[in-house]
Every structure is written in structure tokens, then in C-alpha cells.
Coordinates of C-alpha atoms in Angstrom, one line a residue:
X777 CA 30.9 23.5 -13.2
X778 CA 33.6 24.1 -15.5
X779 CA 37.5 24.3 -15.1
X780 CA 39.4 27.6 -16.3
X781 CA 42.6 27.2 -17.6
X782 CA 44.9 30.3 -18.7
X783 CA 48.0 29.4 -20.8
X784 CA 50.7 32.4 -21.4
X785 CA 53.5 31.9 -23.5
X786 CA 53.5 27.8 -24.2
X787 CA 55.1 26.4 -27.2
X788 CA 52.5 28.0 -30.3
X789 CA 50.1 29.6 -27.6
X790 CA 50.6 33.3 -26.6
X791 CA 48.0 33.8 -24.6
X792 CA 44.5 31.7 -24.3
X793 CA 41.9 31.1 -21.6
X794 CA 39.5 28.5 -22.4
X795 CA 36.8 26.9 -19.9
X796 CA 36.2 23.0 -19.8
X797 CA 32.4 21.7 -18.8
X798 CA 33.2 18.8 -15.9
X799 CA 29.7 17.4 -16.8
X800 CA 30.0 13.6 -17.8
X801 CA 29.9 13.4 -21.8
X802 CA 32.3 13.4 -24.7
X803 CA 33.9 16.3 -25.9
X804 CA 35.9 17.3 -29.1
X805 CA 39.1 20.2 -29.2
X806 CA 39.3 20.5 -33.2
X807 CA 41.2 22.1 -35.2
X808 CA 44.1 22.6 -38.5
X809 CA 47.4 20.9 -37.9
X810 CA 49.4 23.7 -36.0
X811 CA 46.3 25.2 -34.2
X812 CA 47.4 24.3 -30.5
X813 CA 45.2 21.3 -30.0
X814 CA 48.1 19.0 -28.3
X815 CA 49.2 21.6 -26.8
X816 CA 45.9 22.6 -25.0
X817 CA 45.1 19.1 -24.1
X818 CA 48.8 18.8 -22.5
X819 CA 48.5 21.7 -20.3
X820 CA 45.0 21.1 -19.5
X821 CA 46.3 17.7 -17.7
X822 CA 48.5 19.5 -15.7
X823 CA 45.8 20.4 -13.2
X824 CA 46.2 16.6 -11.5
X825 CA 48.9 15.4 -13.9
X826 CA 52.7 16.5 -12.3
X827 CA 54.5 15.9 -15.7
X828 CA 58.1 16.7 -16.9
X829 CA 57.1 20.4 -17.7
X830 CA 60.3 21.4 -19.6
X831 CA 60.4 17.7 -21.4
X832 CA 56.9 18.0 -22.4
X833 CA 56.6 21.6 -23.5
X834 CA 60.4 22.5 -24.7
X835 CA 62.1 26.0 -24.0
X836 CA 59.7 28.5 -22.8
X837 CA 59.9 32.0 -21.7
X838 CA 60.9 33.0 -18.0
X839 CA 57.3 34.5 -17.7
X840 CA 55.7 31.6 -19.1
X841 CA 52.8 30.0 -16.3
X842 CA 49.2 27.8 -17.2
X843 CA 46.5 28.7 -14.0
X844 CA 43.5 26.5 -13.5
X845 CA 40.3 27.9 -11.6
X846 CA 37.8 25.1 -9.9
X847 CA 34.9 27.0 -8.2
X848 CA 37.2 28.8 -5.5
X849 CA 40.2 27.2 -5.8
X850 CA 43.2 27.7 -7.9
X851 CA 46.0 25.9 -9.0
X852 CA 48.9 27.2 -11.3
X853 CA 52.3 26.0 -12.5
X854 CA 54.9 29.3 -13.3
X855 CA 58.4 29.8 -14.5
X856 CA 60.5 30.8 -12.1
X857 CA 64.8 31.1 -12.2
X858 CA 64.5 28.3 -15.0
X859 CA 62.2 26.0 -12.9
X860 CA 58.6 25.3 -12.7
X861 CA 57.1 25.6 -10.0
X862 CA 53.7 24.3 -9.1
X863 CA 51.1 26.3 -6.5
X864 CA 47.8 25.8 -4.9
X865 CA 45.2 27.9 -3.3
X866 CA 42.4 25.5 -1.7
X867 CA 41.5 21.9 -2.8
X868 CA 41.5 21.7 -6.6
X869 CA 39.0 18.5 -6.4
X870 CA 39.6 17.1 -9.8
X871 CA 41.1 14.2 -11.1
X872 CA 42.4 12.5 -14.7
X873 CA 44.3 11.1 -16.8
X874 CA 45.8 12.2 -20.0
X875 CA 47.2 10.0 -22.9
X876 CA 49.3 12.0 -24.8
X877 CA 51.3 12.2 -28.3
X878 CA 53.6 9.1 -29.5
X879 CA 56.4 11.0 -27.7
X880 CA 54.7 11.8 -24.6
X881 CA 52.7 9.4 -24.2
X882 CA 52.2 6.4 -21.7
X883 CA 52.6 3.8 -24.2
X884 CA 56.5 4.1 -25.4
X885 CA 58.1 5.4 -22.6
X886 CA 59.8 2.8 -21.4
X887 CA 60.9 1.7 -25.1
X888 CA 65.0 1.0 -24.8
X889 CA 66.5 -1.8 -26.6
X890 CA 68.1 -2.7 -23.5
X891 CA 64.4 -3.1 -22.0
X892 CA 63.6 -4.9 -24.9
X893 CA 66.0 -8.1 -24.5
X894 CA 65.0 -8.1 -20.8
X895 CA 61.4 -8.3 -21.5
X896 CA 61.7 -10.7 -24.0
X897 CA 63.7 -12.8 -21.3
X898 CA 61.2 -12.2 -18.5
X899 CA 60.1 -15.4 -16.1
X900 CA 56.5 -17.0 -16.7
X901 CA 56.2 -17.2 -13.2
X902 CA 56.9 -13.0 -13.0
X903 CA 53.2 -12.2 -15.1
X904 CA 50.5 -11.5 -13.7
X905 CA 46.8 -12.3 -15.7
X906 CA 45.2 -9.0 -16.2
X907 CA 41.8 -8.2 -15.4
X908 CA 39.2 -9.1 -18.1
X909 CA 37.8 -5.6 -18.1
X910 CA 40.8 -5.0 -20.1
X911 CA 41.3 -8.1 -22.2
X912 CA 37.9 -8.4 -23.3
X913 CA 37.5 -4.3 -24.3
X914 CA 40.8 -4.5 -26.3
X915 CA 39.5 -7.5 -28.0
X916 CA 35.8 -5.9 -28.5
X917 CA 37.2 -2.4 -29.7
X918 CA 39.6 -3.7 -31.6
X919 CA 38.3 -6.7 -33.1
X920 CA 34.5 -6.9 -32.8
X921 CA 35.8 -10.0 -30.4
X922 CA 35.7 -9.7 -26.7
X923 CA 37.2 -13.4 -26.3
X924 CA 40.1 -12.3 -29.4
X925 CA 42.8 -12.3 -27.3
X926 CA 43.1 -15.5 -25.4
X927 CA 45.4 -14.8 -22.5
X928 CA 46.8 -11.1 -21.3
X929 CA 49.2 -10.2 -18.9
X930 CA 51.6 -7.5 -17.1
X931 CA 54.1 -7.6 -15.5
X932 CA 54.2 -5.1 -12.1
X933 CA 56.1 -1.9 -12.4
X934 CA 59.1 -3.1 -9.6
X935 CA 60.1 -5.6 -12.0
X936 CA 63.9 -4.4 -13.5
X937 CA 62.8 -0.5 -13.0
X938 CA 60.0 -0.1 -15.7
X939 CA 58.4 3.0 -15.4
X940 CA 55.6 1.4 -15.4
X941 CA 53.3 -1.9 -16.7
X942 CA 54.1 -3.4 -19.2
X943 CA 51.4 -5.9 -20.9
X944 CA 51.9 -9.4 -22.7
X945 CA 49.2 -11.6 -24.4
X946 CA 49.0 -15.0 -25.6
X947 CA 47.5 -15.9 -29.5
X948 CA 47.9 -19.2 -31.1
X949 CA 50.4 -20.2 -28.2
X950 CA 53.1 -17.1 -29.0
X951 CA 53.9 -14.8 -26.3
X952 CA 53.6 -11.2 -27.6
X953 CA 55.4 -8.1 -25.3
X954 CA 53.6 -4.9 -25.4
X955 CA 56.9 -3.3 -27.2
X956 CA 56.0 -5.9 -30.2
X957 CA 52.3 -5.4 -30.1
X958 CA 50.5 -2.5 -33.2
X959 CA 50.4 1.2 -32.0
X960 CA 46.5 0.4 -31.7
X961 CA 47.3 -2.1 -29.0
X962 CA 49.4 -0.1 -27.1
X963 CA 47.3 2.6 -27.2
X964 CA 44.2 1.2 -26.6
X965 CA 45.7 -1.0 -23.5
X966 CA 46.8 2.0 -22.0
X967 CA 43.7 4.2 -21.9
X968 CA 41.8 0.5 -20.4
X969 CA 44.7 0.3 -17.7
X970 CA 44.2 3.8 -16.8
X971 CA 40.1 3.5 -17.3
X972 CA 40.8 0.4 -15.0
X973 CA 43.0 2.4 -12.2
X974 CA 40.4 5.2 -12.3
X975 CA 37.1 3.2 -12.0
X976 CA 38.5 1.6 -9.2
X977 CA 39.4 4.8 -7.7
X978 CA 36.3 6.6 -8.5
X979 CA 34.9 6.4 -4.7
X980 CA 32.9 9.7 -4.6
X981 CA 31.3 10.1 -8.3
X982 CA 30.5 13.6 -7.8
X983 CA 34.2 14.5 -8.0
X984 CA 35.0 15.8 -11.0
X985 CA 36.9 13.6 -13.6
X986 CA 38.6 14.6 -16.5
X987 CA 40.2 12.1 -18.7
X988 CA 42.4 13.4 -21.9
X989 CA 43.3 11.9 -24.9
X990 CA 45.3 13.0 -27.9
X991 CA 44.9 12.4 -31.9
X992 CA 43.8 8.2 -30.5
X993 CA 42.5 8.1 -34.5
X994 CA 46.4 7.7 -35.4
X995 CA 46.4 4.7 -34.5
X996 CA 42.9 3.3 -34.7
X997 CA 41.1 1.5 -37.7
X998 CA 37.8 4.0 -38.4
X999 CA 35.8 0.6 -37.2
X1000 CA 37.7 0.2 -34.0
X1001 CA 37.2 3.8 -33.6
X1002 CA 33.6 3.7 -33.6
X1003 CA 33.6 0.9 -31.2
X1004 CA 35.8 3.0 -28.9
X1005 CA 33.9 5.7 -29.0
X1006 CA 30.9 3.9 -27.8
X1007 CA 32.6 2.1 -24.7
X1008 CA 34.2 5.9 -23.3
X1009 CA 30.4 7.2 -23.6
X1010 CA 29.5 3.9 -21.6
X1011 CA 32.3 4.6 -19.2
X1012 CA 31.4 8.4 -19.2
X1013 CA 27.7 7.6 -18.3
X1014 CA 28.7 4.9 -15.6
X1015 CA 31.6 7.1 -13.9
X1016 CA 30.8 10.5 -14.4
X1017 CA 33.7 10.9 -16.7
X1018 CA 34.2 14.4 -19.0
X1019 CA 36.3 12.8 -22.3
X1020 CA 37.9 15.2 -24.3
X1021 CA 39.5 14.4 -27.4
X1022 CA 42.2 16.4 -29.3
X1023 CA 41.1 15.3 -32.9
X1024 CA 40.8 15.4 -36.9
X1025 CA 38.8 12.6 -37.2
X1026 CA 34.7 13.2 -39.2
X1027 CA 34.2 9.6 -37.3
X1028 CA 34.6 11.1 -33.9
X1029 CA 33.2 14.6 -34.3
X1030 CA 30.5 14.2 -35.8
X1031 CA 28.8 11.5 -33.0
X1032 CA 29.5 14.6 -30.7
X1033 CA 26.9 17.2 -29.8
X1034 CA 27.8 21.0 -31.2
X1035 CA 28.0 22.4 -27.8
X1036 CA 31.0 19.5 -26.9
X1037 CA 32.7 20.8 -29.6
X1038 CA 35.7 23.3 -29.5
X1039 CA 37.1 24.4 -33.1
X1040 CA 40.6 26.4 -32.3
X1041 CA 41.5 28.7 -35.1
X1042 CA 44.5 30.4 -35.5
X1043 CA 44.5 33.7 -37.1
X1044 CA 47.4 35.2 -39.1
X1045 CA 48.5 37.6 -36.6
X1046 CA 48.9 34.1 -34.5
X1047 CA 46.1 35.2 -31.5
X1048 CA 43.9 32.5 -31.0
X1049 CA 39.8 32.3 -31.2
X1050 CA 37.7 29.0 -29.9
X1051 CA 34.4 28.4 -31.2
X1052 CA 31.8 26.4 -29.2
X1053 CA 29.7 25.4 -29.9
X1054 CA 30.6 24.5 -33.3
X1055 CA 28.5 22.2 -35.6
X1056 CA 30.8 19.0 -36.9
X1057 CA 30.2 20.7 -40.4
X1058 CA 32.2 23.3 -39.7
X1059 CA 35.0 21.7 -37.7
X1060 CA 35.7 19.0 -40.4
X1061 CA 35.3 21.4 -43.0
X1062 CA 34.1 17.7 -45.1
X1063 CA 31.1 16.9 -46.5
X1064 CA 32.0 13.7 -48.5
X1065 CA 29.6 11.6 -46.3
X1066 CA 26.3 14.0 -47.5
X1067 CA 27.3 13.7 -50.9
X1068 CA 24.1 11.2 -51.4
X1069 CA 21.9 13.4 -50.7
X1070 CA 19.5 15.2 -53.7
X1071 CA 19.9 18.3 -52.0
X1072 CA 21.0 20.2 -48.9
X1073 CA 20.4 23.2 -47.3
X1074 CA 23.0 25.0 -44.7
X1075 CA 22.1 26.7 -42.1
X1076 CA 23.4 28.8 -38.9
X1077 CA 22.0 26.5 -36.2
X1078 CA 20.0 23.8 -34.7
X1079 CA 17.0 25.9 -33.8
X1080 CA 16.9 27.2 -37.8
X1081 CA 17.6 23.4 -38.5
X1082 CA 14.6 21.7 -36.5
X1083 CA 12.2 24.4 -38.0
X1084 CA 13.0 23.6 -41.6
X1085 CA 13.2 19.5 -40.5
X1086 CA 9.8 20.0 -39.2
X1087 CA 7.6 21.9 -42.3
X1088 CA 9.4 19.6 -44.7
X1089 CA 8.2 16.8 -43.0
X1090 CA 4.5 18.7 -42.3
X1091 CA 4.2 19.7 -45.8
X1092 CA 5.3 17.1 -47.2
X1093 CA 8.1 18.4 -49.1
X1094 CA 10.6 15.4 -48.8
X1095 CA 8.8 12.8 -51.0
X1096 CA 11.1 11.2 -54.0
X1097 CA 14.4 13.3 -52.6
X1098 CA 17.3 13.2 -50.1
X1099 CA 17.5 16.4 -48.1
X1100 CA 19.9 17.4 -45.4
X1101 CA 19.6 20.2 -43.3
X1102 CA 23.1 21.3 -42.1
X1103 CA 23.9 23.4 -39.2
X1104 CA 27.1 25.0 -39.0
X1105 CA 27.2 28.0 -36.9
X1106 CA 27.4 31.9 -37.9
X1107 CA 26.7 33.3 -41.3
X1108 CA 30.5 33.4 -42.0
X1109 CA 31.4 29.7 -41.5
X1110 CA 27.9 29.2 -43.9
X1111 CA 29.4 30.9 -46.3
X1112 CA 32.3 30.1 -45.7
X1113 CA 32.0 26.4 -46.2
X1114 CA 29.5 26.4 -48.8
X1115 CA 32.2 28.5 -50.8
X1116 CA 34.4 25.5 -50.1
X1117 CA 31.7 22.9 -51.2
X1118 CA 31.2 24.1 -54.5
X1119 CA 34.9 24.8 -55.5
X1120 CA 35.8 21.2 -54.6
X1121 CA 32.9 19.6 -55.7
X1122 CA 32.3 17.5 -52.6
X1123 CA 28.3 17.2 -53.3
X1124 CA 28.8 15.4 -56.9
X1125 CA 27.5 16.6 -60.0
X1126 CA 23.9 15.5 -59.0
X1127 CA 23.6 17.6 -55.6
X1128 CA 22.4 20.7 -55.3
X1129 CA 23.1 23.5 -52.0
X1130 CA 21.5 26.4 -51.2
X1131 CA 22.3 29.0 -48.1
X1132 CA 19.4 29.8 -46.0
X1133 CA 20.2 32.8 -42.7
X1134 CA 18.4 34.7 -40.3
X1135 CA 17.1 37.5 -41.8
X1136 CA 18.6 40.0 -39.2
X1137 CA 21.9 39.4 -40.4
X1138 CA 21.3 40.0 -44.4
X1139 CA 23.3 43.2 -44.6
X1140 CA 25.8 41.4 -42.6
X1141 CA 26.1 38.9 -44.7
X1142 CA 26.2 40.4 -47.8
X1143 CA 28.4 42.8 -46.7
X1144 CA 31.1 39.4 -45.8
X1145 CA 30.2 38.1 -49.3
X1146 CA 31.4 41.3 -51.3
X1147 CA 34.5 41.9 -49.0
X1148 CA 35.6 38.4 -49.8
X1149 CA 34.9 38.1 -53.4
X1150 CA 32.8 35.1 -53.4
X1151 CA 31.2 34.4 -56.3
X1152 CA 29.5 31.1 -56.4
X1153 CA 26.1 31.3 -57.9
X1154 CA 24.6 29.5 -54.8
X1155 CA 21.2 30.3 -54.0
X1156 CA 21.1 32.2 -50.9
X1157 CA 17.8 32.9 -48.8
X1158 CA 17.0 34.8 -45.7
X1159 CA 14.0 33.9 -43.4
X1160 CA 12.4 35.4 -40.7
X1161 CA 13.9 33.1 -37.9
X1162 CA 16.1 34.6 -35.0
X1163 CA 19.6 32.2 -33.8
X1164 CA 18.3 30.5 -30.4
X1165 CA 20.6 33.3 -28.2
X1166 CA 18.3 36.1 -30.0
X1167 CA 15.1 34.5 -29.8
X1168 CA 15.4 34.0 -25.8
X1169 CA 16.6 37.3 -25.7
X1170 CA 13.8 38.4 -26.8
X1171 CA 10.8 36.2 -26.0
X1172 CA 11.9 36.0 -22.2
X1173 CA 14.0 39.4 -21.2
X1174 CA 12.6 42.5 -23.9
X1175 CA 9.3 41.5 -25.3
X1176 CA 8.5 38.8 -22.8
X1177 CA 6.1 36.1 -24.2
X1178 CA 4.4 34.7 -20.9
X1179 CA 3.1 31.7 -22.7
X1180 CA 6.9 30.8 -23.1
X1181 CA 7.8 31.8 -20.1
X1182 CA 5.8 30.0 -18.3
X1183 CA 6.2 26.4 -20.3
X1184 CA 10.3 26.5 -19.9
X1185 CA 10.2 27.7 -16.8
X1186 CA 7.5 24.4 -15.4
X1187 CA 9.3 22.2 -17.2
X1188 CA 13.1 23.0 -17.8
X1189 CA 14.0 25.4 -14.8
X1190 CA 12.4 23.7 -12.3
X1191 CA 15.3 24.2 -9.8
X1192 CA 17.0 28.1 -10.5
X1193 CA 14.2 29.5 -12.2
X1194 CA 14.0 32.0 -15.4
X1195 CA 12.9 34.8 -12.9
X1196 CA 16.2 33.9 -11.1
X1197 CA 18.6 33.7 -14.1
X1198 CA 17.3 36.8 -15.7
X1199 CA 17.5 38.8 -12.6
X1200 CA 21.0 38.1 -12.6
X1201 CA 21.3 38.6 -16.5
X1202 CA 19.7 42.2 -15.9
X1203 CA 22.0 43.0 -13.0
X1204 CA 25.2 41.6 -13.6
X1205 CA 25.8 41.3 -17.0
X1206 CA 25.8 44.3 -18.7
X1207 CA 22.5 42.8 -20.7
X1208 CA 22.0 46.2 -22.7
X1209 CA 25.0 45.5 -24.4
X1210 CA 24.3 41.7 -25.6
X1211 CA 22.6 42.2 -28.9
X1212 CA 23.1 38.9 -29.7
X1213 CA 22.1 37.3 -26.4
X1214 CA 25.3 35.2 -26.0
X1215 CA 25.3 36.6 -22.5
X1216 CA 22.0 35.5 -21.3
X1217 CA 22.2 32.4 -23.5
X1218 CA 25.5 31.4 -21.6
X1219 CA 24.0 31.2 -18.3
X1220 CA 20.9 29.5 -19.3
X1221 CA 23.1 26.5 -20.8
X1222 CA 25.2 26.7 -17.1
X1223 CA 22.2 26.3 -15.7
X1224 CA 21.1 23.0 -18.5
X1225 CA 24.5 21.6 -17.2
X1226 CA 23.7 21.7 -13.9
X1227 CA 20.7 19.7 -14.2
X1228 CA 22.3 17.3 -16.8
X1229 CA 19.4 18.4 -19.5
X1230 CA 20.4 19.5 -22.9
X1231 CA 20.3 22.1 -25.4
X1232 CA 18.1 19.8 -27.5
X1233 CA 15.4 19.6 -25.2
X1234 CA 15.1 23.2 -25.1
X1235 CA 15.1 23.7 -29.0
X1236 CA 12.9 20.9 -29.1
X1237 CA 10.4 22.9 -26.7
X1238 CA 10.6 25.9 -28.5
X1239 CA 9.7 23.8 -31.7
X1240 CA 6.5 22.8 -30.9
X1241 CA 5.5 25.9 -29.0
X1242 CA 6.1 27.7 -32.4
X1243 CA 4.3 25.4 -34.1
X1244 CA 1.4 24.9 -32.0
X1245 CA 0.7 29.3 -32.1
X1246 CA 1.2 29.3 -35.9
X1247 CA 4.0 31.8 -35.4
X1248 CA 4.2 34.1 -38.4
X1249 CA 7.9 32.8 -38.7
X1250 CA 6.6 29.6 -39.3
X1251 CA 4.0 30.3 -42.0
X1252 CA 6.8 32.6 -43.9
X1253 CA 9.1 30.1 -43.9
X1254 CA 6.6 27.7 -45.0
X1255 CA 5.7 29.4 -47.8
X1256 CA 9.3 30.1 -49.2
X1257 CA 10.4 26.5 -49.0
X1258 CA 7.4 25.2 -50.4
X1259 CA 7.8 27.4 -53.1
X1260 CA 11.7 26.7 -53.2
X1261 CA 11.0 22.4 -53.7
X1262 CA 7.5 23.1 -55.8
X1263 CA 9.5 25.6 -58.4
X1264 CA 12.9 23.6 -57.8
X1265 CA 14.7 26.6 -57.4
X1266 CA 18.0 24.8 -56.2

């Protein structure tokens, strides 16, 4: 199930509609400084978060709204006379929580340095010990210590009008107050008070959860990052939780699969595109952490990827170098970023890059490459291998392979079956017009998410059927990379 959100005229956003999965996992909203990210994430939490709305997103137009669809229920906050006013249309079964900006969010609101000298002042006998799912994950995530921080406390919410807890811990015998602890502490003891509240709350785990967070690598030591990152996927799996991040941060995108990923590009004209999936090559637009590698080749996607992975490894091609094979979307962003690669030399001296794409799309391609004036001398290749959306296309809806057909359908689609999803692809979907079967590609991956399976497994499948036939695509591309690492062309 996914939620749709429609925002129309907020802060830098004119008009955007974006879907979120509900599906436990992590998930990544990437993108340039300026691109809408916070912004997104903000009104995203307004579906179960009743926030401030002219505090947190500033003077707006009088026609300005964000609408949320659930399954058959809607929810929407507009403009109206000056005011916002929130509506709903059935039970929008959701619930959150979002941790926003340094401005907006949980951590600093009640900062006052009249609030100050009272908490500094506060009774022993007024704290409460906190519960050691809390202590101990600030001191593991933090520190590598669960036992790091000896003693931790809060004090409740009624006590002199705080707007809500605030948190005290105990090292070496000093008494620290939350508004004296590191911007990592704050943080990070506010998303495991809210994790806290919300996993005690979390009654029916088939409700849909979504939790928020906003540029948390601000504050956050790369180390302590890692460490987070591998509690919310614990919490995620355990709960049923869907954790989006709003992010810059390599160390978070790239443990996060392409499909989880949304880049948001902002055009010149100021309209909007999101692309997911997006490969974390593309959405960092880095590639300091390949620079040991001997060589690497970029590629459009996973499927193209796994192919290559798998005859390197069959022929043997990998012996006394470092290769990586790097997926990173449509022949443009290939282009695009190997363009950027060489100009900034972020493979070293010693590396060496070539381009391999799908065949189908060489005119394309070339056509991209002469508009834009690149001229980079890197060695660029076509092979005879379709992107995943065109090779189901084709195998399973206009030239039907039965052998195919018959394997995913036993052991993927076990539940809605192909015969069922292409029936509906045929009918409803306007399929004659989906040359690059993005259409019929979109509701087989509703359908993965459904049944918790994964893109992967389906690639992987495709793989070894491939494989196993001796497809001609295979023993062409065989041939050209063994020629490619024999002859050392790049």
C-alpha cells in the first residue's frame, strides 16, 4: 500500500505528487541543497502530525493545500481566509512521527534561558529514571557503549509548562540537562523517546507506520551513523516501521536498496521530477569510496549489473584486478556521471571507467552525448541486454516466453498471479503505449510489496534462467567483455 500526497504551492514546491511505500524498510528522499527534501518530509507528516502549519511552512498562497490518499480515504489540510484548515474523508489508518530541522524540531523547542535556570534548579526527587531501551541505544549508537551513560532521566512534561520531556543523565557524578547535552544527544534521545512512545503503542502491527526524520547526519559522527542506521532497520523489521530519511549523507544511501530511494531534482524552470528507483551512484553523485578499484564499469541497472557480475566471475575475468560494476539508472545519469568522474578525477590516476548500455537505446544515447558536448574519451559499449521493465515486457506480455512464465509465476506470484496482473496491464493501462514497460513493471513491484519479496529475488531469477538457456545475450556479452579485460581495452 502506498500513501499519496499532493503538495500545491508550499514554500519551493509548486506543484508535486509523490507516493510513499508503507512497507516496513528504510527509505532515502535525496537530493541538492534547495531541492524540497525538508520540505517534502514536513508535509508528508502532516497526514497524523497536527503541526503549526503557518510556523512551520512560512507565508503561503491563499490556494495553497497538501492532500493525502490511503486506500479509500483522504485526508487534506487547505488555506482558507488565512487559516488552515484540516479535513477528512474516512479513517486515514496511519500513524508517525517526524523529527524535523534544528528549528522545527522536537529537540530545541523548549530552549528559553528562562527554562534554562529553572532546569538547572529542578528537585532530585522531580526525575524520573528513564527506560533502558533508551539509555542503553543512545549509549550503543553513540558510543559503541550500551552501559556509557550511567544514569538517565526526564523529567514529565507538567513540570513548570515544558512542552514536553526533557532528559538529564548522570557521568562521573555531574548532572547533565538535555539543553547542555551535544546536538547528537538531543537528537538521538528524541527519535528513542518517540521510537519508545510508538512501540509501546504499536497494538495492531498491520497499521501502517511511518516515522520521518530530517538531515539526522548533521548531527551524527559517520560511526554513530552507521550504528543508527542498523537499530531503525532492527526497529523497522520488529514494528513494521517505513523510515524515511531526508538526506546527503553516501553512509546512509548507499546501505539503502535503489527502489527505497527518491532523488528530487529540480529543473531550471523550477518544476519538480522524482526518480525512484535511483541507484546510490547517482543520488550522491560520489564515487571517492570506489576509487580502489582497478577498474569499473557503469551501468543502467541491476539486471545489466548481475549479468556482467556473473560472466566475470564464470569466465574468470576478475583474477589479479578490482572491478566494480555500478548501476546507476538511465543512460543519461550514466553519462552523466561518468562525465563528472573523469573531470574531477575521483577514480585516481590508476583507475580506469568504461560506459556499458542497452543496445536499444544507442541512438539515444549518442544523440544525449552530441547535444551536450561531452567529450571524454571514455570507452563506451552497447550490449544486447534489455532494462528489467523491457525485458518483462517482452518475455511475459508480447513475445511470451512460457518457460519464464511459468518459473515466476510458481515461485514469485504465488498469490495474484502473472495471468492476473497482465490481464489488468492489457486492460487498464493503456499497455500499447508503454514502450518501456514502466507501466507493467510498476504493478509487478506493487504486487513484490505486497508479499514483502523484493526486486532482487526477481532479477536474481531471471539470472540464472538466462544462464541456464545460454541466451544469445549472454554469449554476446561474454564475448565482448572477455575481449574487453583480454585486450585491456579500458
Amino acid at each position: 500500500m502506498k500513501l499519496k500526497m499532493n503538495i500545491h504551492k508550499i514554500k519551493c514546491i509548486n506543484n508535486l505528487e509523490i507516493e510513499f511505500p508503507t512497507e516496513k524498510g528504510l527509505y532515502a528522499i535525496t537530493g541538492q541543497n534547495g531541492s524540497g527534501k525538508s520540505t517534502i518530509v514536513a508535509c508528508a507528516s502532516s497526514v497524523f502530525f497536527n503541526m503549526r502549519m503557518n510556523d512551520y511552512f512560512g507565508k503561503t498562497d491563499e490556494d495553497a493545500y497538501i492532500t493525502f490518499e490511503l486506500g479509500n480515504s483522504k485526508r487534506s489540510w487547505k488555506k482558507t481566509d488565512h487559516k488552515w484548515i484540516k479535513a477528512s474523508d474516512g479513517v486515514m489508518n496511519i500513524k508517525g512521527f517526524y523529527e524535523g530541522s534544528l528549528i522545527f524540531g522536537n529537540r530545541f523547542r523548549d530552549t528559553s534561558y528562562d527554562k534554562l535556570r529553572i532546569i538547572e534548579t529542578i528537585d532530585a526527587n522531580k526525575l524520573i529514571p528513564a527506560n533502558d531501551f533508551i539509555r542503553k541505544n543512545l549509549g550503543q549508537i553513540l558510543q559503541g557503549d550500551s552501559n556509557f551513560y550511567e544514569k538517565l532521566w526526564f523529567v514529565s512534561s507538567n513540570y513548570e509548562k515544558f512542552d514536553g520531556t526533557v532528559f538529564f543523565y548522570e557521568k562521573n557524578g555531574k548532572r547533565i540537562s538535555q539543553f547542555h547535552m551535544s546536538t547528537g544527544e538531543n537528537l538521538l534521545i528524541s527519535i528513542l523517546n518517540s521510537l519508545y512512545i510508538r512501540n509501546n503503542d504499536r497494538a495492531n502491527l498491520n497499521k501502517p507506520c511511518l516515522i520521518f526524520l530530517d538531515e539526522i547526519e548533521l548531527a551524527l559522527h559517520p560511526s554513530s551513523l552507521k550504528r543508527l542506521v542498523h537499530f531503525l532497520q532492527e526497529m523497522s523489521n520488529q514494528y513494521n516501521y517505513a523510515i524515511y530519511f531526508s538526506t546527503h549523507s553516501i553512509e546512509l544511501i548507499s546501505g539503502i536498496s535503489p527502489a527505497n530511494i527518491f532523488f528530487i531534482e529540480r529543473h531550471s524552470d523550477n518544476s519538480i521530477e522524482i526518480m525512484n528507483p535511483c541507484y546510490p551512484a547517482y543520488a550522491t553523485r560520489i564515487l571517492y569510496d570506489h576509487s580502489g578499484y582497478d577498474n569499473v564499469i557503469l551501468v543502467e541497472d541491476d539486471l545489466a549489473r548481475e549479468i556482467i557480475r556473473r560472466i566475470l566471475r564464470k569466465e574468470c575475468l576478475l583474477n589479479n584486478r578490482l572491478v566494480h560494476v555500478l548501476p546507476c539508472g538511465g543512460y543519461s545519469n550514466v553519462i552523466d556521471l561518468a562525465d563528472d568522474v573523469v573531470r574531477n578525477n575521483l577514480l585516481g590516476k590508476k583507475a580506469s571507467i568504461c560506459i556499458i548500455l542497452d543496445l536499444d537505446i544507442k541512438t539515444n544515447a549518442e544523440n544525449y552525448i552530441a547535444h551536450n558536448n561531452i567529450a571524454n574519451n571514455i570507452p563506451l559499449n552497447y550490449l544486447p541486454i534489455e532494462s528489467l521493465e523491457k525485458y518483462l515486457r517482452n518475455k511475459l506480455v508480447k513475445n511470451v516466453d512460457h518457460t519464464l512464465f511459468r518459473r515466476l509465476n510458481d515461485y514469485i506470484f504465488q498469490q495474484k498471479s502473472l495471468t492476473e496482473i497482465i490481464n489488468d496491464y492489457t486492460q487498464n493501462n493503456n499497455a500499447d503505449n508503454d514502450n518501456n514497460g514502466k507501466r507493467f513493471y510498476k504493478l509487478i513491484d506493487t504486487e513484490l510489496r505486497e508479499r514483502r519479496k523484493d526486486r532482487n529475488e526477481l532479477i536474481e531469477m531471471i539470472v540464472e534462467y538466462l544462464f541456464e538457456k545460454n541466451d544469445d545475450m549472454i554469449k554476446r556479452t561474454t564475448s565482448f567483455l572477455t575481449t574487453q579485460f583480454k585486450n585491456n581495452n579500458f
